[in-house]
Amino acid sequence: MTRRKLVAGNWKMNGSLACLDELDGIAAAAAESPGVDVAVAVPFTLIAPAAQRVPALMIGAEDVHEADSGAHTGCVSAGMVREAGARFAIVGHSERRADQGETSHDAWAKAAAARRHGLTVIACCGETEAERNADRAERVVQAQIEKSVPDHADGSWFTLAYEPRWAIGTGRTPTLEDIQSIHAIARAKLRMLVGDAADGIRILYGGSVTGDNAAGILSCPDVDGALVGGASLTAAKFVPIIRAAAAL
Ligand code: PEP
């Protein structure tokens, strides 16, 4: 099955109204790359202005709460981000797991909430450096997938992102063989959970993707795109990744 490449940015807690200029260049590159899906997750406060500024670009949220509404001070629901103009949400990012103690079960509940409100989902998994050094990367990722992927997941709304935590923001990446190997294991796990729908689910790689390493990473057979943090903050760094995907 052919899966369209998806290049998704994650601005994390970065950006301001002034930074939305960067989206113009990103949207232009996306328009020139019709074979690639391009998306950018921005802080909650920037969703509405970003979606209004570049309506053709998929703007998303970096997180959503699992409940639709209620007494959850400081939290933001999937319906709220949808109303603001978000079309997708990231769930289970490793920084939320590390900073907010989120679990794979939380990611599952947030994915379900996003789905209820018509958002597509990028659900993250990935091992720590200690887990990799202990030869536990495969088992950790399989367990995270098992706990976080909703039963009815399919490629029309669900994307998985494999992001080894030790590669995020460090400039270090696994070898291409290691990336392909974990992606193939992840797809096999998806197959056990959702059957043939696994063939349509995109699996992104995330962790220090740049314009220099994107072509190699995106050429791995089970890598269907990239989730990009630091290099998504400027068009100058993000556009080469979009172009690398478009050239495949
Ligand atoms: C991320 O946080 O999802 C990420 C991949 O970050 P970076 O590209 O900066 O490593």
CSV table of C-alpha atoms and ligand atoms in Angstrom, one decimal:
chain,number,residue,atom,x,y,z
A,1,MET,CA,0.0,0.0,0.0
A,2,THR,CA,1.3,3.5,-0.8
A,3,ARG,CA,1.3,5.9,2.1
A,4,ARG,CA,1.7,9.6,1.4
A,5,LYS,CA,4.7,11.1,3.2
A,6,LEU,CA,3.8,13.4,6.1
A,7,VAL,CA,6.2,16.0,7.3
A,8,ALA,CA,4.9,17.5,10.6
A,9,GLY,CA,6.5,20.2,12.7
A,10,ASN,CA,6.2,20.6,16.4
A,11,TRP,CA,6.9,24.1,17.7
A,12,LYS,CA,6.7,23.1,21.3
A,13,MET,CA,6.7,26.1,23.7
A,14,ASN,CA,8.2,28.4,21.1
A,15,GLY,CA,6.9,31.0,18.8
A,16,SER,CA,4.9,34.2,18.9
A,17,LEU,CA,2.7,36.1,16.5
A,18,ALA,CA,5.8,37.6,14.9
A,19,CYS,CA,7.1,34.0,14.1
A,20,LEU,CA,4.0,33.2,12.0
A,21,ASP,CA,5.9,34.8,9.1
A,22,GLU,CA,7.7,31.5,9.0
A,23,LEU,CA,4.5,29.7,8.1
A,24,ASP,CA,4.3,31.6,4.8
A,25,GLY,CA,7.4,30.0,3.5
A,26,ILE,CA,6.4,26.6,4.8
A,27,ALA,CA,3.0,26.9,3.2
A,28,ALA,CA,4.6,27.9,-0.1
A,29,ALA,CA,6.9,24.8,-0.1
A,30,ALA,CA,3.9,22.6,0.8
A,31,ALA,CA,2.0,24.0,-2.2
A,32,GLU,CA,4.9,23.2,-4.4
A,33,SER,CA,5.0,19.6,-3.0
A,34,PRO,CA,1.6,18.2,-3.7
A,35,GLY,CA,2.7,14.6,-3.1
A,36,VAL,CA,3.6,15.4,0.5
A,37,ASP,CA,1.3,16.3,3.4
A,38,VAL,CA,2.7,19.1,5.6
A,39,ALA,CA,1.5,20.0,9.0
A,40,VAL,CA,2.7,22.2,11.9
A,41,ALA,CA,1.6,21.9,15.6
A,42,VAL,CA,1.9,25.2,17.4
A,43,PRO,CA,1.2,26.4,20.9
A,44,PHE,CA,-2.5,26.7,21.8
A,45,THR,CA,-2.4,30.5,21.6
A,46,LEU,CA,-1.1,30.5,18.0
A,47,ILE,CA,-3.6,28.0,16.6
A,48,ALA,CA,-6.3,30.5,15.5
A,49,PRO,CA,-3.9,33.1,14.0
A,50,ALA,CA,-1.9,30.4,12.3
A,51,ALA,CA,-4.9,28.7,10.8
A,52,GLN,CA,-6.3,32.0,9.6
A,53,ARG,CA,-3.0,33.1,8.1
A,54,VAL,CA,-2.2,29.9,6.2
A,55,PRO,CA,-5.6,28.1,5.6
A,56,ALA,CA,-4.1,25.6,3.2
A,57,LEU,CA,-1.5,24.3,5.8
A,58,MET,CA,-2.6,21.8,8.3
A,59,ILE,CA,-2.3,23.5,11.7
A,60,GLY,CA,-2.5,21.4,14.8
A,61,ALA,CA,-2.3,21.3,18.6
A,62,GLU,CA,0.6,19.8,20.6
A,63,ASP,CA,-1.7,18.2,23.1
A,64,VAL,CA,-5.4,18.0,24.1
A,65,HIS,CA,-7.2,17.0,27.3
A,66,GLU,CA,-8.9,13.6,27.3
A,67,ALA,CA,-12.2,15.1,28.5
A,68,ASP,CA,-14.6,17.1,26.3
A,69,SER,CA,-15.1,19.8,29.0
A,70,GLY,CA,-15.2,20.2,32.8
A,71,ALA,CA,-13.3,21.2,35.9
A,72,HIS,CA,-9.8,20.9,34.5
A,73,THR,CA,-8.2,24.3,35.2
A,74,GLY,CA,-5.6,25.3,32.6
A,75,CYS,CA,-6.4,22.4,30.2
A,76,VAL,CA,-7.7,22.7,26.6
A,77,SER,CA,-10.0,20.2,25.0
A,78,ALA,CA,-10.0,18.7,21.5
A,79,GLY,CA,-13.3,20.5,20.7
A,80,MET,CA,-11.7,23.8,21.7
A,81,VAL,CA,-8.6,23.4,19.5
A,82,ARG,CA,-10.8,22.2,16.7
A,83,GLU,CA,-12.9,25.4,17.0
A,84,ALA,CA,-9.7,27.4,16.9
A,85,GLY,CA,-8.8,25.9,13.6
A,86,ALA,CA,-6.7,22.9,14.5
A,87,ARG,CA,-7.0,19.9,12.2
A,88,PHE,CA,-4.8,17.5,14.2
A,89,ALA,CA,-3.3,16.9,17.6
A,90,ILE,CA,-0.1,15.3,18.9
A,91,VAL,CA,-0.6,13.0,21.8
A,92,GLY,CA,1.8,11.2,24.1
A,93,HIS,CA,4.8,13.3,23.2
A,94,SER,CA,7.9,12.3,25.3
A,95,GLU,CA,8.2,15.8,26.8
A,96,ARG,CA,4.6,15.5,28.2
A,97,ARG,CA,5.5,12.0,29.4
A,98,ALA,CA,8.6,13.4,31.1
A,99,ASP,CA,7.3,16.8,32.3
A,100,GLN,CA,3.6,16.0,33.1
A,101,GLY,CA,3.9,12.3,33.9
A,102,GLU,CA,1.7,11.3,31.0
A,103,THR,CA,1.3,7.6,30.3
A,104,SER,CA,0.5,5.6,27.2
A,105,HIS,CA,-3.0,5.2,28.5
A,106,ASP,CA,-3.3,9.0,28.7
A,107,ALA,CA,-2.2,9.1,25.0
A,108,TRP,CA,-4.9,6.5,24.2
A,109,ALA,CA,-7.6,8.6,25.9
A,110,LYS,CA,-6.4,11.8,24.3
A,111,ALA,CA,-6.4,10.2,20.8
A,112,ALA,CA,-9.9,9.0,21.4
A,113,ALA,CA,-11.0,12.6,22.4
A,114,ALA,CA,-9.3,14.1,19.4
A,115,ARG,CA,-11.1,11.6,17.2
A,116,ARG,CA,-14.5,12.4,18.7
A,117,HIS,CA,-13.9,16.0,17.7
A,118,GLY,CA,-12.8,15.3,14.1
A,119,LEU,CA,-9.1,15.8,14.6
A,120,THR,CA,-6.5,13.5,13.1
A,121,VAL,CA,-3.9,12.3,15.6
A,122,ILE,CA,-0.1,11.8,15.8
A,123,ALA,CA,0.6,9.5,18.7
A,124,CYS,CA,4.2,9.3,19.9
A,125,CYS,CA,6.2,6.5,21.3
A,126,GLY,CA,9.9,5.9,21.9
A,127,GLU,CA,12.5,4.5,24.3
A,128,THR,CA,14.9,6.3,26.6
A,129,GLU,CA,18.6,6.0,26.3
A,130,ALA,CA,18.8,3.7,29.3
A,131,GLU,CA,16.1,1.4,27.8
A,132,ARG,CA,18.0,1.3,24.5
A,133,ASN,CA,21.3,0.5,26.2
A,134,ALA,CA,19.5,-2.3,28.1
A,135,ASP,CA,18.4,-3.7,24.8
A,136,ARG,CA,14.8,-3.0,25.7
A,137,ALA,CA,13.9,-0.5,22.9
A,138,GLU,CA,11.7,-2.9,21.0
A,139,ARG,CA,9.8,-4.1,24.0
A,140,VAL,CA,9.2,-0.6,25.3
A,141,VAL,CA,7.9,0.6,22.0
A,142,GLN,CA,5.7,-2.4,21.5
A,143,ALA,CA,4.2,-1.9,25.0
A,144,GLN,CA,3.6,1.8,24.3
A,145,ILE,CA,1.9,1.1,21.1
A,146,GLU,CA,-0.3,-1.6,22.7
A,147,LYS,CA,-1.5,0.8,25.4
A,148,SER,CA,-1.9,3.9,23.3
A,149,VAL,CA,-3.4,2.8,19.9
A,150,PRO,CA,-7.2,2.9,19.9
A,151,ASP,CA,-8.9,-0.3,18.6
A,152,HIS,CA,-10.5,1.5,15.6
A,153,ALA,CA,-7.3,3.2,14.5
A,154,ASP,CA,-6.7,3.5,10.8
A,155,GLY,CA,-4.7,5.6,8.4
A,156,SER,CA,-7.6,8.0,7.7
A,157,TRP,CA,-7.1,9.6,11.1
A,158,PHE,CA,-4.3,8.0,13.0
A,159,THR,CA,-0.5,8.4,12.6
A,160,LEU,CA,2.2,6.9,14.8
A,161,ALA,CA,5.5,8.7,15.5
A,162,TYR,CA,8.5,6.8,16.7
A,163,GLU,CA,10.7,9.2,18.5
A,164,PRO,CA,13.6,7.8,20.5
A,165,ARG,CA,13.8,10.2,23.5
A,166,TRP,CA,17.6,10.3,23.4
A,167,ALA,CA,17.4,11.6,19.8
A,168,ILE,CA,15.1,14.5,20.5
A,169,GLY,CA,16.8,17.8,20.4
A,170,THR,CA,20.3,16.2,20.8
A,171,GLY,CA,21.6,16.1,17.2
A,172,ARG,CA,21.9,12.3,17.6
A,173,THR,CA,19.9,9.8,15.6
A,174,PRO,CA,19.8,6.0,15.4
A,175,THR,CA,21.4,4.4,12.4
A,176,LEU,CA,19.1,4.0,9.4
A,177,GLU,CA,19.1,0.2,10.0
A,178,ASP,CA,17.9,0.8,13.6
A,179,ILE,CA,15.2,3.2,12.4
A,180,GLN,CA,13.9,0.8,9.8
A,181,SER,CA,14.0,-2.1,12.2
A,182,ILE,CA,12.0,-0.3,14.9
A,183,HIS,CA,9.5,1.0,12.3
A,184,ALA,CA,9.0,-2.6,11.0
A,185,ILE,CA,8.5,-3.8,14.5
A,186,ALA,CA,6.0,-1.0,15.1
A,187,ARG,CA,4.1,-1.9,12.0
A,188,ALA,CA,4.0,-5.5,13.0
A,189,LYS,CA,2.6,-4.5,16.4
A,190,LEU,CA,0.0,-2.3,14.7
A,191,ARG,CA,-1.0,-5.3,12.5
A,192,MET,CA,-1.6,-7.4,15.6
A,193,LEU,CA,-3.8,-4.6,17.0
A,194,VAL,CA,-5.8,-3.4,14.0
A,195,GLY,CA,-5.2,-6.0,11.3
A,196,ASP,CA,-4.8,-4.9,7.7
A,197,ALA,CA,-5.5,-1.3,8.6
A,198,ALA,CA,-1.9,-1.2,9.8
A,199,ASP,CA,-0.8,-1.0,6.2
A,200,GLY,CA,-2.5,2.4,5.9
A,201,ILE,CA,-1.2,3.9,9.1
A,202,ARG,CA,1.8,6.2,8.6
A,203,ILE,CA,4.7,5.8,11.0
A,204,LEU,CA,6.8,9.0,11.3
A,205,TYR,CA,10.4,9.1,12.6
A,206,GLY,CA,11.2,11.9,15.0
A,207,GLY,CA,14.4,13.0,16.7
A,208,SER,CA,16.9,15.5,15.3
A,209,VAL,CA,15.7,15.4,11.7
A,210,THR,CA,17.3,18.1,9.6
A,211,GLY,CA,17.6,19.0,5.9
A,212,ASP,CA,20.9,17.0,5.9
A,213,ASN,CA,19.7,13.7,7.2
A,214,ALA,CA,16.0,13.8,6.0
A,215,ALA,CA,16.5,12.1,2.6
A,216,GLY,CA,18.2,9.0,4.2
A,217,ILE,CA,15.7,8.7,7.0
A,218,LEU,CA,12.7,9.2,4.7
A,219,SER,CA,14.0,6.5,2.3
A,220,CYS,CA,13.6,3.7,4.9
A,221,PRO,CA,10.7,1.6,3.6
A,222,ASP,CA,8.6,1.8,6.8
A,223,VAL,CA,9.3,5.5,7.4
A,224,ASP,CA,6.3,7.5,6.2
A,225,GLY,CA,7.5,10.9,7.2
A,226,ALA,CA,9.0,12.9,9.9
A,227,LEU,CA,8.0,14.7,13.1
A,228,VAL,CA,10.3,17.6,13.4
A,229,GLY,CA,10.9,19.8,16.5
A,230,GLY,CA,13.8,22.3,16.3
A,231,ALA,CA,14.1,22.3,12.5
A,232,SER,CA,10.4,23.2,12.1
A,233,LEU,CA,10.7,26.6,13.7
A,234,THR,CA,12.0,28.4,10.6
A,235,ALA,CA,11.1,28.0,6.9
A,236,ALA,CA,14.8,27.9,6.1
A,237,LYS,CA,15.3,24.7,8.1
A,238,PHE,CA,11.9,23.1,7.6
A,239,VAL,CA,11.5,23.5,3.8
A,240,PRO,CA,14.6,21.4,2.9
A,241,ILE,CA,12.9,18.5,4.9
A,242,ILE,CA,9.7,19.0,2.9
A,243,ARG,CA,11.7,19.1,-0.3
A,244,ALA,CA,13.5,15.9,0.7
A,245,ALA,CA,10.2,14.1,1.1
A,246,ALA,CA,8.9,15.5,-2.2
A,247,ALA,CA,12.0,14.2,-4.0
A,248,LEU,CA,11.4,10.6,-3.0
B,1,PEP,C1,10.2,16.4,18.8
B,1,PEP,O1,10.2,17.0,19.8
B,1,PEP,O2,9.1,15.8,18.4
B,1,PEP,C2,11.4,16.3,18.0
B,1,PEP,C3,11.5,15.4,17.1
B,1,PEP,O3,12.3,17.3,18.2
B,1,PEP,P1,13.7,17.6,17.4
B,1,PEP,O4,13.4,17.5,16.0
B,1,PEP,O5,14.1,18.9,17.9
B,1,PEP,O6,14.6,16.5,17.9
